[in-house]
Coordinates of N, CA and C in Angstrom, one line a residue:
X95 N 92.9 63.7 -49.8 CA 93.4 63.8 -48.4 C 92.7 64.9 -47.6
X96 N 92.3 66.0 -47.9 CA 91.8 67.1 -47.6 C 90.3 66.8 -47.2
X97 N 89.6 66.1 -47.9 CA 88.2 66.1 -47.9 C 88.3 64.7 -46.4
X98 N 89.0 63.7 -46.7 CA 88.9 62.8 -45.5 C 89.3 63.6 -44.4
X99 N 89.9 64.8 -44.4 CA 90.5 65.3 -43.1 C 88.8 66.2 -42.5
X100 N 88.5 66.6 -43.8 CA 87.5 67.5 -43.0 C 86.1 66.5 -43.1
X101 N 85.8 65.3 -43.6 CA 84.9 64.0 -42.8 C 84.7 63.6 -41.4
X102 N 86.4 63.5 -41.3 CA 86.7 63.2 -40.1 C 86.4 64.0 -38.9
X103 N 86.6 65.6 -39.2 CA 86.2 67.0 -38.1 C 84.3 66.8 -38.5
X104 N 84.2 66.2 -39.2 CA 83.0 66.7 -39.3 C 81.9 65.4 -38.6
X105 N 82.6 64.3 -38.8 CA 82.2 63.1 -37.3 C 82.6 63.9 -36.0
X106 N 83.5 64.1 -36.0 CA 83.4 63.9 -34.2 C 83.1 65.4 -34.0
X107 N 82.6 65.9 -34.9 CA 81.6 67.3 -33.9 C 80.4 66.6 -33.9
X108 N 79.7 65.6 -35.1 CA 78.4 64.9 -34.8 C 78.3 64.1 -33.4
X109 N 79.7 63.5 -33.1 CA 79.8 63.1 -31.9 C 79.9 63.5 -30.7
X110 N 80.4 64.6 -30.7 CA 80.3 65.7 -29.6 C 78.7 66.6 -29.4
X111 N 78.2 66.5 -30.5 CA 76.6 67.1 -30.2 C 76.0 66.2 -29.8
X112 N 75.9 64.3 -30.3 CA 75.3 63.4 -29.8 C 75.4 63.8 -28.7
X113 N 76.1 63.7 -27.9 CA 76.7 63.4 -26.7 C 76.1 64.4 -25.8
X114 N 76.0 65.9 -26.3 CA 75.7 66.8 -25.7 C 74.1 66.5 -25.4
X115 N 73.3 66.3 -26.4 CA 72.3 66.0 -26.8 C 71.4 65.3 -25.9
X116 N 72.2 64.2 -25.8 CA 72.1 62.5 -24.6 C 72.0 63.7 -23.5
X117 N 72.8 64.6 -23.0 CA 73.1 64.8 -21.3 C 72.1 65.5 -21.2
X118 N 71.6 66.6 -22.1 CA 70.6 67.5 -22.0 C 69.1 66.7 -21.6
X119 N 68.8 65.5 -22.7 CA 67.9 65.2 -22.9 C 67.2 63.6 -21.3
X120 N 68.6 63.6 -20.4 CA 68.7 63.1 -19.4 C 68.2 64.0 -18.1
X121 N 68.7 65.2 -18.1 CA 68.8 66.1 -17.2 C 67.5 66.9 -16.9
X122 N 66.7 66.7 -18.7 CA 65.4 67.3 -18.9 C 64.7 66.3 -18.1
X123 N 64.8 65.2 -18.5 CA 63.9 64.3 -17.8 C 63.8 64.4 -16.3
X124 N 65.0 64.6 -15.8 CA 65.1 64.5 -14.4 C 64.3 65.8 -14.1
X125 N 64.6 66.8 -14.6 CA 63.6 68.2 -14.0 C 62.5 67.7 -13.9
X126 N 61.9 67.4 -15.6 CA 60.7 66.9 -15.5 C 59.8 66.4 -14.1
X127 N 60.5 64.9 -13.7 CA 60.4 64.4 -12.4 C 59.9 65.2 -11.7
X128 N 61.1 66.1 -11.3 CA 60.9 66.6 -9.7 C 59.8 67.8 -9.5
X129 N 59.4 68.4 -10.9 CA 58.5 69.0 -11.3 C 57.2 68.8 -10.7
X130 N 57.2 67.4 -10.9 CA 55.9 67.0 -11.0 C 55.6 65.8 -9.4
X131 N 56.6 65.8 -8.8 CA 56.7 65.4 -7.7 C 56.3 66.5 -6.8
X132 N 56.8 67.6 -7.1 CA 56.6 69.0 -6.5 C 54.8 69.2 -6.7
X133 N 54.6 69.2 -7.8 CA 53.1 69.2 -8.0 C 52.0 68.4 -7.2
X134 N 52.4 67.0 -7.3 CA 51.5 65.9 -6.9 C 51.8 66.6 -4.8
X135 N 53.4 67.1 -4.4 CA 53.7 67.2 -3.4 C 52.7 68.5 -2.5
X136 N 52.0 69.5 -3.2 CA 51.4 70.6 -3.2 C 50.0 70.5 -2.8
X137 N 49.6 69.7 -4.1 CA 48.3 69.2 -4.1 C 47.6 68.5 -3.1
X138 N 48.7 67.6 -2.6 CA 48.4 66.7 -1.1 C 48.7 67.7 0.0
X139 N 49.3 68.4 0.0 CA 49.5 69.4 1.2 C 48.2 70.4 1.2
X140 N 47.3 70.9 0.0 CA 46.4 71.8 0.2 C 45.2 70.7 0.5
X141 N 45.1 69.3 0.0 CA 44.1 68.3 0.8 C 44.3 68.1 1.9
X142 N 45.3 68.1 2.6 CA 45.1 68.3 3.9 C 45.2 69.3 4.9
X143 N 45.4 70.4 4.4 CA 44.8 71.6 4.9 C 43.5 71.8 4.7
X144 N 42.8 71.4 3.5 CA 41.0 71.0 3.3 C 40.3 70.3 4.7
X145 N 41.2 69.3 5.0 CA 41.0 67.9 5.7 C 40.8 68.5 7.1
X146 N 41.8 69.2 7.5 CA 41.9 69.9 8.8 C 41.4 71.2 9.3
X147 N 40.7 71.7 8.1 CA 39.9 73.4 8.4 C 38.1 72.8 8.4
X148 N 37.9 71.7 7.5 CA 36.4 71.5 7.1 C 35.8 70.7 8.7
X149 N 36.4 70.3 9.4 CA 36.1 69.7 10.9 C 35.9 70.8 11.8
X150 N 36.5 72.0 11.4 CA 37.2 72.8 12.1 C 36.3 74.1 11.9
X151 N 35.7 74.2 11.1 CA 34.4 75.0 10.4 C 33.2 74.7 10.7
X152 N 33.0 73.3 11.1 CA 31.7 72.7 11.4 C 31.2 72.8 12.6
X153 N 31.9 73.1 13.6 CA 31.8 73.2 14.8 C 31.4 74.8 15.7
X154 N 31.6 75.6 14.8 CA 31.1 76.9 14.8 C 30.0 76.9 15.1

């Protein structure tokens, strides 16, 4: 009786870290994203400050 009681505490904490586990490993992803949205978003902003000074240098 004892040992089924502590099986049982010892599932639903595996269930409760699943779970935890899932939200983290969702939320990582999403950072990930925006991370790299941010990056790609940078990169295009210093190409076109490239784009806009190299016209603008030539004419000197």
């Amino acid at each position: 009786m004892e040992h089924e009681k502590e099986i049982q505490e010892i599932k639903d904490r595996l269930t409760s870290v699943e779970s935890q586990l899932k939200r983290k490993s969702q939320s990582s992803g999403t950072f990930k994203i925006l991370v790299l949205i941010g990056i790609i978003f940078l990169v295009l902003f210093l190409i076109l400050i490239g784009l806009y000074q190299f016209p603008s240098r030539g004419t000197t």
